[in-house]
Amino acid sequence: MGQTLTRTLASAIALSAGLFATAAIAQDDITIAMQLEPPHLDPTSAAAQAIDSVVYTNIFEGLTRFMGDGSVVPGLAESWEISEDGTEYTFKLRDGVTFHDGTTMDAEDVKFSLDRARAEDSANAQKALFAGISDVTVVDPQTVKITLKEPDGNFLFNLAWGDAVIVAPESIEDIKTNPVGTGAYTFSEWVQGDRIELTRNPDYWGEQPAIATATFRFISDPTAAFAAVMAEDVDVFTAFPAPENLPQFEADPRFQVLIGSTEGETILSTNNKQAPFDNVKVREAMAHAIDRQAIIDGAMFGYGTPIGTHFAPHHPAYIDLTGQSAYDPEKAKALLAEAGLADGFETTLHLPPPSYARRGGEIVAAQLAEVGIKAEIINVEWAQWLETVFKGKNFGLTIVSHTEPMDIGIYARPDYYFQYENPEFQALMEELTRTTDPDKRTELLQQAQRMIADDYVNGYLFQLAAITVAKAGIEGLWENAPTAAVDLTGVKWTE
Amino acid sequence: MLRYSLKRLLSLIVSLAVASVVIFAVIEVAPGDPASFMLGVNAQEDTLAALRAELGLDVPKVQRYFDWIGGLLVGDFGTSYTYRTPVAQMIADRMWVSLPLALYALALSTLIAFPAGIYAAARRGKPGDVAVMGATQLGVAVPNFWFAMMLVLIFAINLRWFGAGGFAGWDKGVWAGIHSLTLPAIALALPQAAILARVMRSALLDILGEDFMRTARAKGLTRRQALWRHGVRNALIPVLTILGLQFSFLLAGSIIIEQVFFLPGLGRLVFQAISSRDLIVVESVVMLLVFAVIMVNFLVDLAYALVDPRLRDRT
């Protein structure tokens, strides 16, 4: 009897302790880890994605914004009107929006931000986004009118980029170390090399987010990344760098694994102006020499979607053209023979640091060797890659993931590093820019996808997967990565 | 003693001057423009030129070298290209992690190595010696990053005694700081301790065969007394040399260990700066490390003279 009572008491205590514990862990702080630390916190003057990962939609907002599914929705602009000819955009700004320093966000700030981005001495890494703007006028404090040189069907999309966020002249001086925006989170501390802390903004114009404080930590080593998540030192790891460990997290009830899509078309970039790649037969031969699934399995542990053209598979206008360049080494050899290269040839394969390139490159080189193409692997750092490959165009082949959203337009730039020159394609892109009708745009985009697939400009390998590992109790994280961002506004703990 | 010190000092200054030229040349010659790295693939030419001018990258290299050296001499380390904060400030912040870590590891390795080495020498050829030597063999062979991963696996993931990495910060208290440096310090210290123990043992064994040791025993000292009073003291010279070298290894080795434990130290700073072509940071930090290593060697040279009177008399 006594024993039973003790046991009942004990379980009652345990139970209430459990209840208290549950109440106590209605957690409202979160620790997010990512591989790279931002160099500074101004998204409007650097290309580093790590900056956007921390500040996009959290600290800074633009007139429009991306959602997790890639759609573009109103941001600081509540609504807009587009003139008949498509060259005038009149934006109505939201009421009562203030910057974190208390100053009001109005049409003057919008004009300041956009004029700053497109100015002569602008340090904006995506200055081309604003090249089409001819004038920004303040109509009244809540209304701003943007005039374009010619219609641009992509304009609202372009304004959603992190490089187009609205900043204030009052705080621009220190933006790199003390970012002041309009977002749901204010910047509180940056211990360089270690962490960045954000705090919920009580004066936010929109709905108050569930997370009160967020800490971003930077863990570049893949093994350390695995250990940090396993030891529960961090709650979320975005762009998790060790895909080989994912099965372990999937099997562990403490964690959840989110696999989505990024905007990263991973391609075997080919120098189209260099012999023998200036011969389309040779490029076609390479396309058939490559076994995409083997690369995805071998280099990415199965995570990634095969692509047959330079376009994101999750986009509604995507067409699957992988069949056109199916793995067929015999055909590749025949095509090489037709091109007069029956004995193959030698070339270089420049590989930047990410594992998709370094691991993928080994497999690509082996597959090319099967058909007689000897690619000498040259490992390079990013800075070196930019100098020799991107700027110097001194390469045969390279593997790169093109992570900018909707970037098929790079094929219309003959001076772009893979040097594809096709006036027909350029005309097509010009037509696309002028077109605002959605159906017509889809048709043009599909035509463009076919054209570069038919020309075998590059070896189209796979769409990079967005891999997030998180504690099981977290909800509302972006599964896909339409842009580099860790949007905290919808995130919450459920347990 | 004074002449000896002056001579050492002169060679120190020459070494530093040569090192600065080599560091600057090597880092500047490697391809990769910092501005285009920062602005990425879509940057326009005018934007790049504006940034280069802002960073002072448009002046000739020779002038940049002298500007840099001139700055270093008056304690101005320049401003980081990417972070846009003074390099001196960044180094000072990181030093609060790296220096304690190196000292912690040095202390640990000495604490392990001295007793182990002396014990092994005293028990030469017996099972105790064989066990210690076997363990040190293993310690020398195992790379410290692998060791670090094992420590994390056991003590952070399974036992949960420590975090998997990161640094709590000294503002959270000395204990919190030491706690977060413990696993990294052990990982750094063990391979060094293994080397040091072996050196200690062999140095002692050499000494034990000397005539003066026999004399010491003959005049009535026990084995133990002879070992401690005459043996260990004389074995200190080679051990000090290794200790001096090891301090440099500990600073350099922390580049890898700081990656594994994601500590915000100097090693991590250099690593980040190299991959982002933040030349001024790399140059200044490497120069500082060279300075530290040369200084330590200088101090070790002086310490020789203290330990061994013959050295100061001869020179």
Coordinates of C-alpha atoms in Angstrom, one line a residue, chain A residues 251-430:
Chain A
A251 CA 15.7 8.6 -38.7
D252 CA 15.9 10.7 -35.5
P253 CA 12.6 11.9 -34.1
R254 CA 14.3 15.0 -32.6
F255 CA 14.8 16.5 -36.1
Q256 CA 13.1 17.2 -39.3
V257 CA 14.7 17.5 -42.7
L258 CA 13.3 19.8 -45.4
I259 CA 14.2 19.2 -49.0
G260 CA 13.2 21.9 -51.4
S261 CA 14.4 23.5 -54.5
T262 CA 16.7 26.5 -55.0
E263 CA 17.2 28.8 -58.0
G264 CA 20.6 27.2 -58.5
E265 CA 20.9 25.6 -62.0
T266 CA 24.1 23.6 -61.7
I267 CA 25.8 23.5 -65.1
L268 CA 28.9 22.2 -66.8
S269 CA 29.7 25.6 -68.2
T270 CA 31.4 25.4 -71.6
N271 CA 33.6 28.0 -73.3
N272 CA 31.6 28.4 -76.5
K273 CA 34.3 30.4 -78.2
Q274 CA 37.1 28.0 -77.5
A275 CA 37.9 25.2 -80.0
P276 CA 36.6 22.5 -80.1
F277 CA 33.7 23.7 -78.0
D278 CA 32.8 26.2 -80.8
N279 CA 31.4 23.2 -82.7
V280 CA 27.9 22.4 -81.6
K281 CA 28.5 18.6 -82.4
V282 CA 31.2 18.5 -79.7
R283 CA 28.9 20.2 -77.1
E284 CA 26.1 17.7 -78.0
A285 CA 28.5 14.8 -77.7
M286 CA 29.4 16.0 -74.1
A287 CA 25.8 16.3 -73.2
H288 CA 25.3 12.6 -74.1
A289 CA 28.5 11.6 -72.3
I290 CA 27.1 12.9 -69.0
D291 CA 25.0 10.7 -66.7
R292 CA 23.1 13.2 -64.6
Q293 CA 21.7 10.8 -62.1
A294 CA 25.2 9.4 -61.4
I295 CA 26.4 12.9 -60.6
I296 CA 23.4 13.6 -58.3
D297 CA 23.8 10.3 -56.5
G298 CA 27.6 10.4 -56.3
A299 CA 28.2 14.1 -55.5
M300 CA 24.9 15.2 -53.8
F301 CA 23.9 11.9 -52.2
G302 CA 20.8 11.8 -54.3
Y303 CA 19.5 15.4 -53.6
G304 CA 18.9 17.4 -56.7
T305 CA 16.6 17.4 -59.8
P306 CA 18.0 16.7 -63.3
I307 CA 17.6 19.5 -65.7
G308 CA 17.8 19.6 -69.5
T309 CA 18.0 23.3 -69.9
H310 CA 18.8 26.4 -67.9
F311 CA 15.6 26.8 -66.0
A312 CA 14.2 26.0 -62.5
P313 CA 12.0 22.8 -62.5
H314 CA 9.6 24.3 -59.9
H315 CA 8.8 27.3 -62.2
P316 CA 5.4 26.9 -64.0
A317 CA 7.0 27.6 -67.4
Y318 CA 9.6 24.8 -67.0
I319 CA 9.7 22.1 -69.7
D320 CA 11.5 18.9 -69.1
L321 CA 14.1 18.6 -71.9
T322 CA 16.4 16.1 -70.1
G323 CA 15.4 13.4 -72.7
Q324 CA 17.1 15.5 -75.4
S325 CA 20.5 15.0 -73.8
A326 CA 20.0 11.5 -72.4
Y327 CA 23.1 9.5 -71.3
D328 CA 24.4 7.7 -74.3
P329 CA 28.2 7.3 -74.5
E330 CA 28.0 5.5 -77.9
K331 CA 26.2 8.4 -79.4
A332 CA 28.7 10.8 -77.8
K333 CA 31.5 8.9 -79.4
A334 CA 29.8 8.9 -82.8
L335 CA 29.2 12.7 -82.6
L336 CA 32.8 13.3 -81.7
A337 CA 33.9 11.2 -84.7
E338 CA 31.6 13.3 -86.9
A339 CA 33.3 16.4 -85.5
G340 CA 36.6 14.9 -86.5
L341 CA 37.7 14.2 -83.0
A342 CA 37.3 10.4 -82.9
D343 CA 40.4 10.2 -80.7
G344 CA 39.0 12.7 -78.2
F345 CA 40.7 15.8 -77.0
E346 CA 42.2 17.5 -73.9
T347 CA 40.7 20.4 -72.0
T348 CA 40.6 21.9 -68.5
L349 CA 37.9 21.7 -65.9
H350 CA 38.0 24.5 -63.3
L351 CA 36.3 23.6 -60.0
P352 CA 35.3 26.2 -57.4
P353 CA 35.1 25.2 -53.7
P354 CA 31.5 24.0 -53.2
S355 CA 31.1 20.3 -53.0
Y356 CA 28.7 20.1 -56.0
A357 CA 31.6 21.3 -58.1
R358 CA 34.5 19.5 -56.4
R359 CA 32.7 16.2 -56.0
G360 CA 30.7 16.6 -59.1
G361 CA 33.7 17.5 -61.1
E362 CA 35.5 14.2 -60.4
I363 CA 32.5 12.3 -61.7
V364 CA 32.1 14.5 -64.8
A365 CA 35.8 14.1 -65.6
A366 CA 35.5 10.3 -65.3
Q367 CA 32.4 10.3 -67.5
L368 CA 34.0 12.5 -70.2
A369 CA 37.1 10.3 -70.1
E370 CA 34.8 7.3 -71.0
V371 CA 34.2 8.9 -74.4
G372 CA 37.8 10.1 -74.9
I373 CA 37.7 13.7 -73.5
K374 CA 40.5 14.2 -71.1
A375 CA 39.6 17.0 -68.7
E376 CA 42.4 18.2 -66.5
I377 CA 40.9 19.1 -63.1
I378 CA 42.0 22.5 -61.7
N379 CA 40.7 23.3 -58.2
V380 CA 40.3 27.1 -57.7
E381 CA 39.1 29.4 -54.9
W382 CA 36.2 31.7 -55.8
A383 CA 38.3 34.8 -56.2
Q384 CA 40.5 32.9 -58.6
W385 CA 37.5 31.5 -60.4
L386 CA 36.1 35.0 -60.9
E387 CA 39.5 36.2 -62.2
T388 CA 40.5 33.4 -64.6
V389 CA 37.2 31.8 -65.6
F390 CA 34.6 34.5 -65.3
K391 CA 36.6 37.5 -66.3
G392 CA 39.5 36.1 -68.1
K393 CA 37.4 33.5 -69.9
N394 CA 40.5 31.4 -69.8
F395 CA 39.0 27.9 -69.3
G396 CA 37.5 25.0 -71.2
L397 CA 35.0 23.7 -68.8
T398 CA 33.8 24.6 -65.3
I399 CA 31.0 23.6 -62.9
V400 CA 28.9 26.3 -61.3
S401 CA 25.5 26.7 -59.8
H402 CA 23.8 29.8 -61.1
T403 CA 21.8 30.8 -58.1
E404 CA 20.2 34.1 -59.3
P405 CA 16.5 33.6 -59.8
M406 CA 15.2 33.6 -63.4
D407 CA 18.6 34.1 -65.0
I408 CA 18.1 32.6 -68.4
G409 CA 18.8 36.1 -69.7
I410 CA 22.5 35.5 -69.2
Y411 CA 22.4 33.5 -72.5
A412 CA 21.6 36.8 -74.3
R413 CA 24.9 38.3 -73.2
P414 CA 27.6 37.3 -75.7
D415 CA 30.4 38.7 -73.4
Y416 CA 29.2 36.5 -70.5
Y417 CA 31.9 34.0 -69.5
F418 CA 30.5 31.0 -71.5
Q419 CA 30.3 33.3 -74.5
Y420 CA 27.2 32.0 -76.2
E421 CA 26.4 34.3 -79.1
N422 CA 23.0 33.8 -80.8
P423 CA 21.2 36.9 -82.2
E424 CA 18.0 35.0 -82.4
F425 CA 18.1 34.3 -78.6
Q426 CA 19.0 37.9 -77.9
A427 CA 15.9 39.0 -79.8
L428 CA 13.8 36.5 -77.9
M429 CA 14.9 37.9 -74.6
E430 CA 14.3 41.5 -75.7

